[in-house]
Coordinates of C-alpha atoms in Angstrom, one line a residue:
Chain A
X17 CA 0.0 0.0 0.0
X18 CA 2.7 2.4 1.0
X19 CA 4.7 1.4 -2.1
X20 CA 1.7 2.1 -4.3
X21 CA 1.2 5.5 -2.8
X22 CA 4.8 6.2 -3.3
X23 CA 4.6 5.3 -6.9
X24 CA 1.5 7.4 -7.4
X25 CA 3.2 10.3 -5.6
X26 CA 6.2 9.9 -7.8
X27 CA 4.3 9.6 -11.0
X28 CA 2.5 12.8 -10.1
X29 CA 5.7 14.7 -10.2
X30 CA 7.1 13.0 -13.2
X31 CA 8.1 13.6 -15.9
X32 CA 10.8 16.0 -14.8
X33 CA 12.9 17.7 -17.4
X34 CA 16.5 16.9 -16.3
X35 CA 18.4 18.5 -19.1
X36 CA 18.0 20.2 -22.3
X37 CA 20.9 18.6 -24.1
X38 CA 22.5 19.7 -27.3
X39 CA 20.4 17.3 -29.4
X40 CA 17.9 15.8 -27.1
X41 CA 15.8 16.5 -24.0
X42 CA 16.3 14.2 -21.1
X43 CA 13.3 13.5 -18.9
X44 CA 13.0 11.5 -15.8
X45 CA 9.8 9.5 -16.2
X46 CA 7.8 6.8 -14.6
X47 CA 8.0 3.6 -16.6
X48 CA 5.5 1.2 -15.1
X49 CA 6.4 2.1 -11.6
X50 CA 10.1 2.3 -12.2
X51 CA 12.1 5.4 -12.6
X52 CA 13.5 5.7 -16.1
X53 CA 15.1 8.2 -18.5
X54 CA 13.5 9.3 -21.6
X55 CA 15.8 10.7 -24.3
X56 CA 13.7 12.5 -26.7
X57 CA 15.3 13.9 -29.8
X58 CA 13.1 16.9 -30.4
X59 CA 12.9 19.0 -33.6
X60 CA 15.6 21.5 -34.3
X61 CA 13.6 24.2 -36.0
X62 CA 16.8 25.9 -37.3
X63 CA 17.6 22.9 -39.5
X64 CA 16.0 22.1 -42.7
X65 CA 13.1 19.7 -41.9
X66 CA 14.4 16.9 -44.2
X67 CA 17.9 17.0 -42.8
X68 CA 16.5 17.3 -39.2
X69 CA 14.2 14.3 -39.5
X70 CA 16.9 12.2 -41.0
X71 CA 19.5 13.1 -38.4
X72 CA 17.2 12.5 -35.5
X73 CA 15.9 9.2 -36.8
X74 CA 19.4 7.9 -37.7
X75 CA 20.9 8.8 -34.4
X76 CA 18.1 7.4 -32.3
X77 CA 18.3 4.0 -33.9
X78 CA 22.1 4.1 -33.8
X79 CA 22.1 4.9 -30.1
X80 CA 19.7 2.2 -29.1
X81 CA 21.7 -0.4 -31.1
X82 CA 25.0 0.7 -29.6
X83 CA 23.8 0.8 -26.0
X84 CA 23.3 -2.9 -26.3
X85 CA 26.5 -3.5 -28.2
X86 CA 28.5 -1.8 -25.5
X87 CA 27.3 -4.4 -23.0
X88 CA 28.9 -7.1 -25.2
X89 CA 32.2 -5.2 -24.6
X90 CA 31.4 -5.5 -20.8
X91 CA 30.9 -1.8 -20.5
X92 CA 28.3 -0.4 -18.2
X93 CA 25.7 1.5 -20.1
X94 CA 22.0 2.1 -19.6
X95 CA 19.6 -0.7 -20.5
X96 CA 17.1 0.2 -23.2
X97 CA 13.5 -0.4 -22.1
X98 CA 11.7 0.9 -25.2
X99 CA 12.5 2.4 -28.5
X100 CA 10.1 4.7 -30.4
X101 CA 11.5 5.4 -33.8
X102 CA 8.5 7.5 -34.7
X103 CA 8.9 10.0 -31.9
X104 CA 12.6 9.4 -31.9
X105 CA 12.5 8.5 -28.2
X106 CA 14.6 6.0 -26.2
X107 CA 13.4 5.0 -22.8
X108 CA 16.2 3.6 -20.8
X109 CA 17.5 2.8 -17.4
X110 CA 18.2 5.8 -15.2
X111 CA 21.8 5.5 -13.9
X112 CA 22.3 7.3 -10.7
X113 CA 25.6 8.8 -10.0
X114 CA 27.9 11.8 -10.5
X115 CA 28.6 13.2 -13.9
X116 CA 32.3 12.6 -14.7
X117 CA 32.8 16.2 -15.8
X118 CA 32.0 17.5 -12.3
X119 CA 34.2 15.0 -10.4
X120 CA 36.9 14.4 -12.9
X121 CA 40.4 13.7 -11.7
X122 CA 43.6 12.3 -13.1
X123 CA 42.9 9.1 -11.3
X124 CA 39.6 8.7 -13.0
X125 CA 41.3 9.1 -16.4
X126 CA 42.6 5.6 -15.8
X127 CA 39.1 4.2 -15.8
X128 CA 38.3 6.2 -19.0
X129 CA 41.3 4.6 -20.7
X130 CA 40.1 1.2 -19.8
X131 CA 36.5 1.9 -20.9
X132 CA 37.4 3.4 -24.3
X133 CA 40.0 0.6 -25.0
X134 CA 37.3 -2.0 -24.4
X135 CA 34.9 -0.3 -26.7
X136 CA 37.5 0.0 -29.4
X137 CA 38.4 -3.6 -29.1
X138 CA 34.8 -4.3 -30.2
X139 CA 35.3 -1.8 -33.1
X140 CA 32.8 0.5 -31.5
X141 CA 33.7 4.2 -32.1
X142 CA 31.8 6.4 -29.7
X143 CA 32.1 9.6 -31.6
X144 CA 31.4 11.9 -28.8
X145 CA 33.8 11.3 -25.9
X146 CA 33.6 14.1 -23.6
X147 CA 33.8 13.8 -19.8
X148 CA 30.1 14.8 -19.6
X149 CA 29.1 11.6 -21.4
X150 CA 30.2 9.4 -18.5
X151 CA 28.5 8.7 -15.2
X152 CA 30.3 7.6 -12.1
X153 CA 27.8 5.2 -10.7
X154 CA 27.8 4.8 -7.0
X155 CA 26.7 1.3 -6.0
X156 CA 26.4 1.9 -2.3
X157 CA 25.2 -1.6 -1.5
X158 CA 28.4 -3.2 -2.7
X159 CA 30.6 -0.1 -2.0
X160 CA 31.9 0.1 -5.5
X161 CA 32.0 2.8 -8.2
X162 CA 31.6 2.0 -11.8
X163 CA 32.1 4.1 -14.9
X164 CA 29.1 4.1 -17.1
X165 CA 29.1 5.5 -20.6
X166 CA 26.1 7.2 -22.3
X167 CA 25.1 9.1 -25.4
X168 CA 25.9 6.9 -28.4
X169 CA 24.1 9.2 -30.9
X170 CA 27.3 9.7 -33.0
X171 CA 28.7 6.2 -32.7
X172 CA 29.5 3.8 -35.4
X173 CA 31.4 0.6 -36.1
X174 CA 34.9 0.8 -37.5
X175 CA 38.2 -1.1 -37.5
X176 CA 40.2 1.9 -38.7
X177 CA 42.9 3.3 -36.5
X178 CA 42.0 6.7 -37.8
X179 CA 38.5 6.5 -36.3
X180 CA 39.7 5.2 -33.0
X181 CA 42.3 8.0 -32.9
X182 CA 39.7 10.6 -33.6
X183 CA 37.8 9.4 -30.5
X184 CA 41.0 9.7 -28.4
X185 CA 41.8 13.1 -30.0
X186 CA 38.4 14.4 -29.0
X187 CA 38.9 13.4 -25.4
X188 CA 42.4 15.0 -25.5
X189 CA 40.8 18.3 -26.8
X190 CA 38.3 18.2 -24.0
X191 CA 40.9 17.5 -21.3
X192 CA 43.0 20.3 -22.7
X193 CA 40.3 22.9 -22.7
X194 CA 38.0 22.0 -19.8
X195 CA 40.3 20.1 -17.5
X196 CA 43.4 21.9 -18.5
X197 CA 44.8 22.1 -14.9
X198 CA 45.3 18.4 -14.8
X199 CA 45.8 17.8 -18.5
X200 CA 49.3 16.3 -18.4
X201 CA 48.7 13.8 -15.7
X202 CA 45.2 12.9 -16.9
X203 CA 46.2 12.3 -20.5
X204 CA 49.2 10.3 -19.5
X205 CA 47.1 8.1 -17.2
X206 CA 44.5 7.7 -19.9
X207 CA 47.2 6.7 -22.5
X208 CA 48.7 4.1 -20.2
X209 CA 45.4 2.4 -19.4
X210 CA 44.2 2.7 -23.0
X211 CA 47.3 0.9 -24.2
X212 CA 47.3 -1.8 -21.6
X213 CA 43.7 -2.7 -22.3
X214 CA 44.1 -2.6 -26.1
X215 CA 45.2 -5.6 -28.1
X216 CA 49.0 -5.8 -28.3
X217 CA 50.6 -2.8 -29.9
X218 CA 47.4 -1.2 -31.1
X219 CA 47.1 1.3 -28.3
X220 CA 50.4 2.8 -29.1
X221 CA 49.5 2.9 -32.8
X222 CA 46.3 4.7 -32.1
X223 CA 48.1 7.3 -29.9
X224 CA 50.6 7.9 -32.7
X225 CA 47.7 8.4 -35.1
X226 CA 46.3 11.0 -32.7
X227 CA 49.5 13.0 -33.1
X228 CA 49.3 12.6 -36.9
X229 CA 45.7 13.9 -37.0
X230 CA 46.7 16.9 -34.8
X231 CA 49.6 17.7 -37.1
X232 CA 47.1 17.9 -40.0
X233 CA 45.1 20.6 -38.2
X234 CA 45.2 24.2 -39.2
X235 CA 48.4 26.1 -38.2
X236 CA 49.4 23.1 -36.2
X237 CA 53.2 23.4 -36.5
X238 CA 53.2 25.8 -33.6
X239 CA 50.7 23.9 -31.5
X240 CA 52.9 20.8 -31.5
X241 CA 56.0 22.7 -30.4
X242 CA 54.2 23.9 -27.3
Chain B
X19 CA 47.4 56.5 -26.0
X20 CA 47.2 56.4 -29.8
X21 CA 47.8 53.4 -31.9
X22 CA 48.2 52.7 -35.6
X23 CA 47.0 49.2 -36.5
X24 CA 48.2 47.6 -39.7
X25 CA 46.3 44.6 -41.1
X26 CA 47.5 42.5 -44.0
X27 CA 46.9 38.8 -43.3
X28 CA 45.0 37.9 -46.5
X29 CA 43.1 39.9 -49.1
X30 CA 42.6 43.0 -47.1
X31 CA 45.2 45.7 -46.4
X32 CA 44.0 48.1 -43.8
X33 CA 45.3 50.8 -41.6
X34 CA 43.4 52.3 -38.6
X35 CA 44.2 54.8 -35.9
X36 CA 42.5 54.5 -32.6
X37 CA 42.8 55.9 -29.1
X38 CA 42.4 54.5 -25.6
X39 CA 42.6 56.4 -22.4
X40 CA 44.5 54.4 -19.7
X41 CA 43.5 50.8 -19.3
X42 CA 39.8 51.3 -19.8
X43 CA 38.5 49.6 -22.9
X44 CA 35.4 51.7 -22.7
X45 CA 37.4 54.8 -23.7
X46 CA 38.5 53.1 -27.0
X47 CA 37.7 55.4 -29.9
X48 CA 38.2 54.8 -33.7
X49 CA 39.8 57.8 -35.3
X50 CA 40.2 56.4 -38.8
X51 CA 39.7 53.1 -40.6
X52 CA 40.9 52.7 -44.2
X53 CA 41.0 49.5 -46.1
X54 CA 41.6 48.1 -49.6
X55 CA 40.9 44.6 -50.7
X56 CA 42.6 42.5 -53.4
X57 CA 40.0 41.0 -55.8
X58 CA 41.2 37.9 -57.5
X59 CA 40.1 37.2 -61.0
X60 CA 36.7 35.4 -61.3
X61 CA 36.9 31.7 -60.7
X62 CA 40.2 31.8 -58.9
X63 CA 41.2 32.3 -55.2
X64 CA 43.7 34.6 -53.5
X65 CA 47.1 34.2 -55.1
X66 CA 49.4 35.1 -52.2
X67 CA 52.0 36.8 -54.5
X68 CA 49.3 38.8 -56.3
X69 CA 47.6 39.8 -53.1
X70 CA 50.9 41.0 -51.6
X71 CA 51.6 42.9 -54.8
X72 CA 48.3 44.7 -54.3
X73 CA 49.2 45.4 -50.7
X74 CA 52.6 46.8 -51.7
X75 CA 50.9 49.1 -54.2
X76 CA 48.2 50.5 -51.9
X77 CA 50.0 50.5 -48.6
X78 CA 51.4 54.1 -48.7
X79 CA 48.1 55.5 -49.9
X80 CA 46.1 53.7 -47.2
X81 CA 48.5 54.8 -44.5
X82 CA 48.4 58.4 -45.6
X83 CA 44.7 58.4 -45.8
X84 CA 44.4 56.8 -42.3
X85 CA 46.7 59.5 -40.8
X86 CA 44.9 62.2 -42.7
X87 CA 41.4 61.2 -41.7
X88 CA 42.4 61.0 -38.0
X89 CA 43.6 64.7 -38.3
X90 CA 46.8 63.6 -36.5
X91 CA 50.4 63.5 -37.6
X92 CA 52.5 60.3 -37.5
X93 CA 54.6 61.9 -34.7
X94 CA 51.4 61.9 -32.5
X95 CA 51.0 58.1 -32.7
X96 CA 52.3 56.3 -29.6
X97 CA 52.5 52.7 -30.7
X98 CA 52.4 50.7 -33.9
X99 CA 50.5 47.4 -34.0
X100 CA 50.7 45.0 -36.8
X101 CA 49.1 41.7 -37.7
X102 CA 51.9 39.1 -37.3
X103 CA 49.9 36.0 -38.2
X104 CA 48.4 33.6 -38.9
X105 CA 48.0 34.4 -42.5
X106 CA 49.6 34.3 -45.9
X107 CA 53.3 34.8 -45.7
X108 CA 53.9 37.3 -48.6
X109 CA 50.9 39.4 -47.4
X110 CA 51.9 39.4 -43.7
X111 CA 55.4 40.5 -44.8
X112 CA 54.1 43.7 -46.5
X113 CA 52.4 44.8 -43.3
X114 CA 55.3 43.8 -41.1
X115 CA 57.8 45.7 -43.3
X116 CA 55.7 48.8 -43.2
X117 CA 55.3 48.5 -39.4
X118 CA 59.0 48.0 -38.8
X119 CA 59.9 50.9 -41.0
X120 CA 57.5 53.3 -39.2
X121 CA 58.7 52.0 -35.8
X122 CA 62.3 52.6 -36.7
X123 CA 61.8 56.0 -38.4
X124 CA 59.5 57.5 -35.8
X125 CA 61.0 55.5 -32.8
X126 CA 57.7 54.1 -31.7
X127 CA 57.2 50.8 -29.9
X128 CA 56.2 47.9 -32.2
X129 CA 53.5 45.5 -31.1
X130 CA 52.9 42.2 -32.9
X131 CA 49.3 41.1 -32.8
X132 CA 47.7 37.7 -33.3
X133 CA 45.1 38.2 -36.0
X134 CA 42.5 35.7 -34.6
X135 CA 42.8 37.3 -31.2
X136 CA 42.2 40.7 -32.7
X137 CA 38.9 39.5 -34.2
X138 CA 37.8 38.4 -30.7
X139 CA 38.9 41.6 -29.0
X140 CA 37.2 43.9 -31.5
X141 CA 34.0 41.7 -31.4
X142 CA 34.0 41.8 -27.6
X143 CA 34.4 45.6 -27.6
X144 CA 31.7 46.2 -30.2
X145 CA 29.1 43.8 -28.7
X146 CA 29.9 44.2 -25.0
X147 CA 30.4 40.5 -24.6
X148 CA 32.3 39.8 -21.4
X149 CA 33.3 36.1 -21.3
X150 CA 31.6 34.5 -24.2
X151 CA 31.9 31.2 -26.0
X152 CA 33.5 32.4 -29.2
X153 CA 32.6 31.1 -32.7
X154 CA 35.4 32.3 -35.0
X155 CA 34.3 31.7 -38.6
X156 CA 36.3 33.1 -41.5
X157 CA 38.4 32.1 -44.5
X158 CA 41.3 31.2 -42.2
X159 CA 39.5 29.9 -39.1
X160 CA 36.6 27.7 -38.0
X161 CA 36.9 27.3 -34.2
X162 CA 34.8 27.2 -31.1
X163 CA 36.8 28.8 -28.3
X164 CA 36.6 29.2 -24.6
X165 CA 38.7 31.4 -22.4
X166 CA 40.3 29.9 -19.3
X167 CA 43.3 31.0 -17.4
X168 CA 45.2 33.3 -19.8
X169 CA 44.5 31.4 -23.0
X170 CA 41.8 30.9 -25.5
X171 CA 41.3 27.2 -25.6
X172 CA 39.9 25.3 -28.5
X173 CA 36.8 23.4 -27.7
X174 CA 36.2 22.3 -31.3
X175 CA 37.5 23.2 -34.7
X176 CA 37.5 22.1 -38.3
X177 CA 39.5 19.1 -39.1
X178 CA 40.2 20.1 -42.7
X179 CA 39.0 23.2 -44.5
X180 CA 37.3 26.2 -42.9
X181 CA 33.7 27.4 -43.5
X182 CA 35.1 30.3 -45.5
X183 CA 37.1 28.0 -47.7
X184 CA 34.1 25.8 -48.3
X185 CA 32.0 28.7 -49.5
X186 CA 34.9 30.2 -51.5
X187 CA 36.0 27.1 -53.2
X188 CA 32.5 26.1 -54.1
X189 CA 31.8 29.6 -55.4
X190 CA 35.0 29.5 -57.5
X191 CA 34.0 26.2 -59.0
X192 CA 31.0 28.1 -60.4
X193 CA 33.2 30.9 -61.7
X194 CA 32.6 33.5 -59.0
X195 CA 35.4 35.6 -57.5
X196 CA 36.4 35.2 -53.9
X197 CA 35.1 35.9 -51.3
X198 CA 31.9 34.1 -52.5
X199 CA 29.9 33.9 -49.3
X200 CA 27.5 36.7 -50.0
X201 CA 26.9 35.5 -53.6
X202 CA 26.1 32.0 -52.3
X203 CA 23.8 33.5 -49.7
X204 CA 22.0 35.4 -52.3
X205 CA 21.6 32.4 -54.7
X206 CA 20.4 30.3 -51.8
X207 CA 17.8 32.7 -50.6
X208 CA 16.5 33.3 -54.1
X209 CA 16.3 29.5 -54.9
X210 CA 13.3 27.2 -54.5
X211 CA 14.9 26.0 -51.3
X212 CA 14.6 22.3 -52.3
X213 CA 16.9 20.5 -50.0
X214 CA 18.8 17.4 -51.1
X215 CA 21.2 15.6 -48.9
X216 CA 24.8 16.6 -48.7
X217 CA 27.2 14.7 -46.3
X218 CA 26.7 15.9 -42.7
X219 CA 30.0 15.4 -40.8
X220 CA 30.4 16.2 -37.2
X221 CA 33.0 14.4 -35.2
X222 CA 32.3 15.1 -31.5
X223 CA 33.0 18.8 -31.1
X224 CA 34.9 19.0 -34.3
X225 CA 33.5 19.6 -37.8
X226 CA 34.7 18.7 -41.3
X227 CA 33.7 20.4 -44.5
X228 CA 35.8 18.8 -47.2
X229 CA 33.3 16.1 -48.0
X230 CA 30.5 18.7 -48.4
X231 CA 32.7 20.6 -50.8
X232 CA 33.4 17.6 -53.0
X233 CA 29.7 16.5 -53.0
X234 CA 28.5 20.0 -53.9
X235 CA 31.0 20.5 -56.7
X236 CA 30.2 17.1 -58.2
X237 CA 26.5 17.9 -58.1
X238 CA 26.8 21.1 -60.1
X239 CA 29.3 19.5 -62.6
X240 CA 26.7 16.8 -63.3
X241 CA 24.3 19.5 -64.5
X242 CA 21.2 17.7 -63.2
X243 CA 21.0 19.9 -60.1
X244 CA 19.9 23.5 -60.0
X245 CA 22.7 25.8 -58.8
X246 CA 20.5 27.8 -56.4
X247 CA 19.2 24.7 -54.8
X248 CA 22.7 23.3 -54.4
X249 CA 23.8 26.6 -52.8
X250 CA 20.8 26.3 -50.5
X251 CA 21.6 22.7 -49.6
X252 CA 25.2 23.4 -49.0
X253 CA 24.5 26.4 -46.7
X254 CA 21.8 24.6 -44.8
X255 CA 24.1 21.6 -44.2
X256 CA 27.3 23.5 -43.4
X257 CA 25.6 26.0 -41.1
X258 CA 23.5 23.2 -39.4
X259 CA 26.8 21.5 -38.6
X260 CA 28.2 24.7 -37.1
X261 CA 25.0 25.3 -35.1
X262 CA 25.1 21.8 -33.7
X263 CA 28.7 22.1 -32.7
X264 CA 27.8 25.4 -31.0
X265 CA 24.9 23.8 -29.3
X266 CA 27.1 21.0 -28.0
X267 CA 29.6 23.6 -26.7
X268 CA 26.9 25.6 -24.9
X269 CA 25.3 22.6 -23.4
X270 CA 28.7 21.3 -22.2
X271 CA 30.0 24.6 -20.8
X272 CA 26.7 26.3 -19.7
X273 CA 27.9 29.6 -21.1
X274 CA 25.3 32.4 -21.1
X275 CA 27.0 34.4 -23.8
X276 CA 28.0 33.4 -27.4
X277 CA 29.8 35.6 -29.8
X278 CA 30.3 35.1 -33.5
X279 CA 33.2 36.9 -35.2
X280 CA 35.1 36.6 -38.5
X281 CA 34.0 37.2 -42.1
X282 CA 31.3 34.5 -42.2
X283 CA 29.6 36.2 -39.2
X284 CA 28.1 38.5 -41.9
X285 CA 25.9 35.7 -43.1
X286 CA 22.3 36.2 -42.0
X287 CA 21.3 32.6 -42.3
X288 CA 24.1 31.5 -40.0
X289 CA 23.2 34.2 -37.5
X290 CA 19.5 33.1 -37.5
X291 CA 20.5 29.5 -36.8
X292 CA 22.8 30.4 -34.0
X293 CA 20.2 32.7 -32.6
X294 CA 17.8 29.8 -32.4
X295 CA 20.3 27.7 -30.6
X296 CA 21.2 30.4 -28.1
X297 CA 17.6 31.2 -27.3
X298 CA 16.9 27.5 -26.6
X299 CA 19.7 27.5 -24.1
X300 CA 18.9 30.9 -22.6
X301 CA 22.2 32.2 -23.8
X302 CA 22.8 35.6 -25.4
X303 CA 24.1 35.8 -28.9
X304 CA 26.4 38.6 -29.9
X305 CA 27.1 39.0 -33.6
X306 CA 29.9 41.1 -34.7
X307 CA 28.5 44.0 -36.9
X308 CA 29.0 43.3 -40.6
X309 CA 31.3 46.2 -41.2
X310 CA 33.8 44.9 -38.6
X311 CA 33.3 41.2 -39.2
X312 CA 35.9 41.0 -41.9
X313 CA 39.6 41.9 -41.6
X314 CA 40.4 45.5 -40.7
X315 CA 43.1 47.7 -39.1
X316 CA 40.8 48.6 -36.1
X317 CA 41.1 45.2 -34.6
X318 CA 44.8 45.4 -34.7
X319 CA 44.9 48.9 -33.2
X320 CA 42.6 47.9 -30.4
X321 CA 44.5 44.7 -29.5
X322 CA 47.9 46.3 -29.6
X323 CA 46.6 49.1 -27.3
X324 CA 45.2 46.6 -24.8
X325 CA 48.3 44.5 -24.9
X326 CA 50.8 47.4 -24.7
X327 CA 48.9 49.3 -22.0
X328 CA 48.5 46.3 -19.7
X329 CA 51.8 44.5 -20.2
X330 CA 54.1 47.1 -21.7
X331 CA 54.9 44.6 -24.4
X332 CA 56.8 45.6 -27.6
X333 CA 59.5 44.2 -29.8
X334 CA 62.5 45.8 -31.3
X335 CA 62.1 46.4 -35.1
X336 CA 64.6 43.8 -35.9
X337 CA 62.5 41.3 -33.9
X338 CA 59.3 42.2 -35.6
X339 CA 58.4 38.7 -36.7
X340 CA 55.7 37.2 -38.8
X341 CA 54.4 33.7 -38.3
X342 CA 52.1 32.2 -40.9
X343 CA 51.0 29.5 -38.5
X344 CA 50.6 31.5 -35.2
X345 CA 47.9 29.5 -33.5
X346 CA 45.6 31.3 -31.2
X347 CA 45.8 28.7 -28.5
X348 CA 49.5 29.3 -28.2
X349 CA 49.1 33.0 -27.4
X350 CA 49.4 34.0 -23.7
X351 CA 46.7 36.6 -23.2
X352 CA 48.3 38.7 -20.6
X353 CA 45.5 41.2 -19.9
X354 CA 42.3 39.1 -19.6

């Protein structure tokens, strides 16, 4: 009885808009008595409607697919409860924890390295590796924190070193702009774990490719010498 | 304090004289602003040698005019700022030679200025933006920037060509003369606005335009596509990519101010899209006024003043360097 009332109370307040993300709205909803997250890719009125519809549709399907594929790589990611390709909505597990961006440390970069290496060894390229796309899940019952990865909208399958390297490069850019105070230690920790969890020799090859991509950037001669 | 700013990074040669009282940016005043742009022949881009020849031909006239219009004499000027990079070597050299010469002859401090930084400083002064997320879009740059601890840090940028190059190279393939942005904008807005897919490439926070360029050129070469509609599709796709990259950056950083600077900031359609994005995230959009969006001497005068007043920086004429690849994120911003 109490439980029922609690659910009713909860469902009264839900849905709650958690975040207006860059491409989707995140809502905390009630999914048959369970708290869940609805990721709704709403219209972007500034975009041409044909382009907009295609992008939202493609990314929704891709994300739902990759969320399951990530589990095959033994990566913690939300479970998909329901997929609505018409509304471009994914209803998924709500993972409770701290956003990695707000608690980031050089130590946590080790976990990042492991996670991304595991994804890459399954040929999954995430395509949007920023610290805000990770949740540090606190499992108080077994006193254990686990890094969960979210937001697979830009992900794809690839075996190319180039694609893996562009994932790593993106993270490097984020570390260097948003977490610049600890950049050196964080990136070296990341590289170490990334290499050790990658199949033999590949980690280092990917990291070398990152430098190569950077050297192709505009006016990069100077950037590299700094 | 009075400064002469000399700009010569690409097709524009410009001289401006400006004044600032003490360290207060609010007292900045433009006394004169004279420019002349090299126009390449139709269908071709800026030829660095030809552009520098243009600059060499016009530089004394532009300088004289700038001094005359300010009703000052060269002796009254306190410092000489010049654009030291990034840009086209031969063009930069003309500005630097002029700056070194004036500095030696009149014994005035010489202040090298980073061209990209100058776009940002002028944009911030004109729009009143305080600590914005900066979208720098021009022929030489496509970057999303954040300021942290003495540096402009790159949040995202193009992995290949810039948005300006995309529009110019596409326009040139149709036989227009650079810069082609306004021509493409006109063709697009007068077209039937029939959208047909062009590759949409966004890699995390970074963007890439070379695939779009190839696809758009192929399409017009085939002859089966209308040029206006192709311009429309190209613009819609390229600007949507920029808008999405901007939206990502705002949502990641929670910035409540966004500022667009650089030549492509003059495009209305891009400004509309960014405005929509900013409104959605309750962020204020500042667009650099068209007249000052492109390259000019004022931005150099302003930046040299701020730099010199705050950090007494200057270089001896023999050390008046140019650097074609002087990346913005390597500049130590001493005054912010």
